[in-house]
Tab-separated table of C-alpha atoms in Angstrom:
chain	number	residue	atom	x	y	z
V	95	UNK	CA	37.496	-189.622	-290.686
V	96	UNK	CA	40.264	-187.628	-291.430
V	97	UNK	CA	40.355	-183.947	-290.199
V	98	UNK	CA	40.508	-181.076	-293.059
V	99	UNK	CA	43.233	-178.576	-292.300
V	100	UNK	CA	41.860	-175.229	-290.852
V	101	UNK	CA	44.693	-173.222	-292.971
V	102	UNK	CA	45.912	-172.992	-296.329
V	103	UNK	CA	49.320	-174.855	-296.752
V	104	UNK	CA	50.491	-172.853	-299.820
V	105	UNK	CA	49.817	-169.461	-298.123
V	106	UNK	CA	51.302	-170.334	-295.042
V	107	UNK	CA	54.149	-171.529	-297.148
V	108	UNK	CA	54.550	-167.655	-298.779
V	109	UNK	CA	54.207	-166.448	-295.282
V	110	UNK	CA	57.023	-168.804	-293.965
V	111	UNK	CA	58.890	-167.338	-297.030
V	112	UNK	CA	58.586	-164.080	-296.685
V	113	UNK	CA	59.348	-164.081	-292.810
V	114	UNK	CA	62.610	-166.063	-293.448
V	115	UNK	CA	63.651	-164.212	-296.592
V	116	UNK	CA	63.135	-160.946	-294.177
V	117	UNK	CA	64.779	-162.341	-290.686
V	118	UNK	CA	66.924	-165.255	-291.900
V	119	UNK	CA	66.931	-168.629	-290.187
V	120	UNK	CA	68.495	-167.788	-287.416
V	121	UNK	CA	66.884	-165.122	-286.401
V	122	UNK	CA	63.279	-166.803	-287.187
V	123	UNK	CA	62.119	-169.098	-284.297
V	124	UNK	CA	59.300	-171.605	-284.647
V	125	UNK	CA	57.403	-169.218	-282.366
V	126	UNK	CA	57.841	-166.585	-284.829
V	127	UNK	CA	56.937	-169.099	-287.444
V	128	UNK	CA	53.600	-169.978	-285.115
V	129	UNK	CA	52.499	-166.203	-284.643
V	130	UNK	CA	53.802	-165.226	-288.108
V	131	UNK	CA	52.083	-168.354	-290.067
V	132	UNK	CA	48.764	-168.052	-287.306
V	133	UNK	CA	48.498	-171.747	-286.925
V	134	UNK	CA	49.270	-174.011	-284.234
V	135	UNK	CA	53.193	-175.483	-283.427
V	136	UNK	CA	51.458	-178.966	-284.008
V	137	UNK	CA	50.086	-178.431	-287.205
V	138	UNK	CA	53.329	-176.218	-288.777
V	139	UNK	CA	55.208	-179.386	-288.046
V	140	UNK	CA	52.374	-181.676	-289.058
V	141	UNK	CA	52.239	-179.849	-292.636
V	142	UNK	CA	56.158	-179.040	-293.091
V	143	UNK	CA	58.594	-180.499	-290.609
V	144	UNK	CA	60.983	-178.556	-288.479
V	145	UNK	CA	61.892	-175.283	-289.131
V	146	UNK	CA	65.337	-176.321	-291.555
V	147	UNK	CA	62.515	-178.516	-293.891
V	148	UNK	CA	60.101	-175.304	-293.849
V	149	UNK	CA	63.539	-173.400	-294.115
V	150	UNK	CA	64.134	-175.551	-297.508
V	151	UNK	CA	60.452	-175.357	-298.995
V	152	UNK	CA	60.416	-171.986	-298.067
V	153	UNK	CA	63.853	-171.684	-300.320
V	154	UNK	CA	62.606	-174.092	-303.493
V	155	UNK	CA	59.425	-172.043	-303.528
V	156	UNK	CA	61.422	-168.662	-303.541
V	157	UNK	CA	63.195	-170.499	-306.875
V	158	UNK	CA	59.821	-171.332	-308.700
V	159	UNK	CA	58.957	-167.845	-308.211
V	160	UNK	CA	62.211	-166.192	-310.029
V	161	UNK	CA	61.845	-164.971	-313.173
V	162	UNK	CA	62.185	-167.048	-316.195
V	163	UNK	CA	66.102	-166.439	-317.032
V	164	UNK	CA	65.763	-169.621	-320.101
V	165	UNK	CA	62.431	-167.813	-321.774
V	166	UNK	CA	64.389	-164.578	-321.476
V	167	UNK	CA	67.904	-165.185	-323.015
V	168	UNK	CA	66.851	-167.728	-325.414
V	169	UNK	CA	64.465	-165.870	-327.547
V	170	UNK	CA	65.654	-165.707	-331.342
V	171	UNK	CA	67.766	-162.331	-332.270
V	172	UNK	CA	70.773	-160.751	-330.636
V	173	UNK	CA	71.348	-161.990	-327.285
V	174	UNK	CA	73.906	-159.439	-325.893
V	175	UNK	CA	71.190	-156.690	-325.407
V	176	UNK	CA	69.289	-159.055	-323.608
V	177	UNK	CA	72.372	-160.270	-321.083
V	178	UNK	CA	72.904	-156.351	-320.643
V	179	UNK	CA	69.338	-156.010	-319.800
V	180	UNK	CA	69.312	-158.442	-317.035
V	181	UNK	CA	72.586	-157.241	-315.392
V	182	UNK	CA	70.835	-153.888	-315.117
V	183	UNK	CA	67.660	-155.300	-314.398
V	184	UNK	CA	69.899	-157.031	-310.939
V	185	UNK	CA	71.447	-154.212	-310.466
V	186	UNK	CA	68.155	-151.547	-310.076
V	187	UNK	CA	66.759	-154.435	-307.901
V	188	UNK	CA	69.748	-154.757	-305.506
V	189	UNK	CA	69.130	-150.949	-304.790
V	190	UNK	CA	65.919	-150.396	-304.922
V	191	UNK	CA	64.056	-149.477	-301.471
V	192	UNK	CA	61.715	-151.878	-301.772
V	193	UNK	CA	64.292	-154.978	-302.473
V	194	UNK	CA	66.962	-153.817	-301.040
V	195	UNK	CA	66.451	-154.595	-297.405
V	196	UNK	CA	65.571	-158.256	-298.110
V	197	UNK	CA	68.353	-159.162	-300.784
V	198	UNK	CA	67.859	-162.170	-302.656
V	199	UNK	CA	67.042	-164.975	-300.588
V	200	UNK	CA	69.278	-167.225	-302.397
V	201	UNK	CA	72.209	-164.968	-301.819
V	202	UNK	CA	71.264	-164.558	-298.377
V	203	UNK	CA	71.323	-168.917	-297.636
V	204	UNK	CA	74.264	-168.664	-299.321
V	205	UNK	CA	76.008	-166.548	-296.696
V	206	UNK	CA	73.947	-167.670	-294.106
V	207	UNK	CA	73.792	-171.824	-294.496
V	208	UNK	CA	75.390	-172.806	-297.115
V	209	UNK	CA	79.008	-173.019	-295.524
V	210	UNK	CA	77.820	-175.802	-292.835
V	211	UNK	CA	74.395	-176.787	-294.083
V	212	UNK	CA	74.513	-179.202	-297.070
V	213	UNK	CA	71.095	-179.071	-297.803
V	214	UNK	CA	70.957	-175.727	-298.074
V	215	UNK	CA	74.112	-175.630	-300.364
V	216	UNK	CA	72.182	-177.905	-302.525
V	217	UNK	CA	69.596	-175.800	-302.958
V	218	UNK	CA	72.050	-173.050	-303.694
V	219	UNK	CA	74.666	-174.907	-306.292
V	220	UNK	CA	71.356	-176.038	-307.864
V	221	UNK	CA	70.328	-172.128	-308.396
V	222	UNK	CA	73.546	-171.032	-309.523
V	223	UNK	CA	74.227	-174.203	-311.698
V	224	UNK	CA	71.197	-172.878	-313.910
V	225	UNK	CA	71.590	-169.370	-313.953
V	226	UNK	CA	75.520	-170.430	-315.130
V	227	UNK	CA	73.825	-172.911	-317.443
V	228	UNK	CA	71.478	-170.728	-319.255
V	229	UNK	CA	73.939	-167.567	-319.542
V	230	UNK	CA	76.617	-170.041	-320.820
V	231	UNK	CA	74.096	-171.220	-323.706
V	232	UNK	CA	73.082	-167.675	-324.280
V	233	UNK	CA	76.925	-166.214	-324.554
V	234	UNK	CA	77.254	-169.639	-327.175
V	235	UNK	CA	74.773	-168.507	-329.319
V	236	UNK	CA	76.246	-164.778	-329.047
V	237	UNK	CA	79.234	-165.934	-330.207
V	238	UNK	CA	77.678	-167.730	-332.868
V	239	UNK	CA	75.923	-164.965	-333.828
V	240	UNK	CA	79.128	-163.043	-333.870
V	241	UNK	CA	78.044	-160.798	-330.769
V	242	UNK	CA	81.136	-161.942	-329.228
V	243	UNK	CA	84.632	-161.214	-329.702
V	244	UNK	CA	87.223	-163.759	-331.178
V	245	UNK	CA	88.590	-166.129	-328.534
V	246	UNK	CA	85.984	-164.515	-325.633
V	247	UNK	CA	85.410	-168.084	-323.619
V	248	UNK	CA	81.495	-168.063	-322.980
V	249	UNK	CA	81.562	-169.894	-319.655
V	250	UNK	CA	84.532	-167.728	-317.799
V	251	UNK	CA	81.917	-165.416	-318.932
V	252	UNK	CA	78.816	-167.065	-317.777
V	253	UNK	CA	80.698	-167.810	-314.635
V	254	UNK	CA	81.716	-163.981	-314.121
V	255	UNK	CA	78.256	-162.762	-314.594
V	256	UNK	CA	76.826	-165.041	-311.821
V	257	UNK	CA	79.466	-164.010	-309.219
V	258	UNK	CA	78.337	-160.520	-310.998
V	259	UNK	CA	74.552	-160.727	-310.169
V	260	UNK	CA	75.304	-162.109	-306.602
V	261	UNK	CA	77.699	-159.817	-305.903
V	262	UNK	CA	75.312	-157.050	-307.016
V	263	UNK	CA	72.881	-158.853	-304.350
V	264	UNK	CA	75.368	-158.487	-301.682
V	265	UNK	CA	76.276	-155.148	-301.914
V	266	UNK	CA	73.038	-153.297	-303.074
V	267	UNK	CA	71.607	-154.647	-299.298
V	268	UNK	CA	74.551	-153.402	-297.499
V	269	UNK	CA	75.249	-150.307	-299.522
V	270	UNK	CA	73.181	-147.207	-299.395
V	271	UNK	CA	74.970	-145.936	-302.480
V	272	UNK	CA	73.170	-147.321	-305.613
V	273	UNK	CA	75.776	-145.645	-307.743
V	274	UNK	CA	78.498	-148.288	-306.364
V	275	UNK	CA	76.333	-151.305	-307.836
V	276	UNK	CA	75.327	-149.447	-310.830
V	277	UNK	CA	78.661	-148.998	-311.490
V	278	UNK	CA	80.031	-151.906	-310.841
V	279	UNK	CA	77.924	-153.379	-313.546
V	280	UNK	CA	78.522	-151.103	-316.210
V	281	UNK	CA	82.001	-151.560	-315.783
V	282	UNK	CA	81.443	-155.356	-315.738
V	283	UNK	CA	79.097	-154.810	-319.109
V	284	UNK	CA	82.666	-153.999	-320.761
V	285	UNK	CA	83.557	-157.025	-320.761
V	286	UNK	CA	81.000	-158.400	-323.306
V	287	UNK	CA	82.546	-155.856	-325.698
């Protein structure tokens, strides 16, 4: 008979995510993980693998959890007031006290893993891919809308905006000036003009 497991994978899951997104990888042990999670070394690696796989479903789970970027920038009417909204919507995040300290986890692999962890840039390139993806098809439509200047190329802009927002990431949890990410993306803002 097969034994029932005496924890709740999915919780533990949000706890492994949380303690990573907080520490890092580096600085997380599996004894951390063990203490953190409350269940055994045997069944953590039983349920997940080593640390780098509960690293990486730590990482996809932060992803399913992001807000909806599609649903938001592809609802019918202007589009620009929406692209604006989400830069500032980064931006308050990145500096507020709350957010701040963590960062964005996917910013935070990024700096941390990605430049000698393949897996891990996967995970990344697959995050930014979308986010370029979606604003690209939103700045389209913009255009198409006439939102957008003559001869504005929607993916240099699509692409700026995503260095943009992880930029914003960066700096609002190093910075304890919000005014130097707030301003950054104003100024930035100008460029959909």
């Amino acid at each position: 008979m097969a034994r029932t497991k005496e924890f709740d994978p999915e919780a533990a899951l949000q706890a492994a995510l949380e303690l990573f997104w907080r520490r890092g990888y580096e600085a997380t042990s599996m004894s951390d993980l063990v203490e953190h999670l409350g269940i055994g070394r045997a069944s953590l690696y039983a349920t997940f693998g080593n640390k780098h796989e509960l690293y990486l479903k730590a990482l996809e789970r932060y992803q399913e959890q992001l807000p909806d970027l599609l649903g938001e920038l592809s609802r019918p009417g202007p589009v620009l007031p929406v692209v604006r909204a989400l830069v500032r919507r980064y931006a308050d995040e990145a500096t507020a006290e709350n957010l701040r300290l963590n960062g964005c986890f996917i910013t935070n692999t990024a700096a941390e893993l990605a430049p000698h962890d393949p897996a891990a840039a996967r995970q990344v390139e697959r995050n930014w891919d979308h986010v370029e993806t979606v604003l690209h098809s939103a700045l389209v439509r913009a255009g198409a809308q006439g939102e957008l200047g003559a001869g504005r190329d929607p993916l240099a802009l699509a692409r700026m905006l995503l260095v943009l927002l992880q930029g914003l990431k960066v700096v609002g949890k190093a910075s304890p000036d919000p005014a130097r990410v707030r301003d950054a993306a104003e100024q930035a803002l100008t460029l959909l003009d």
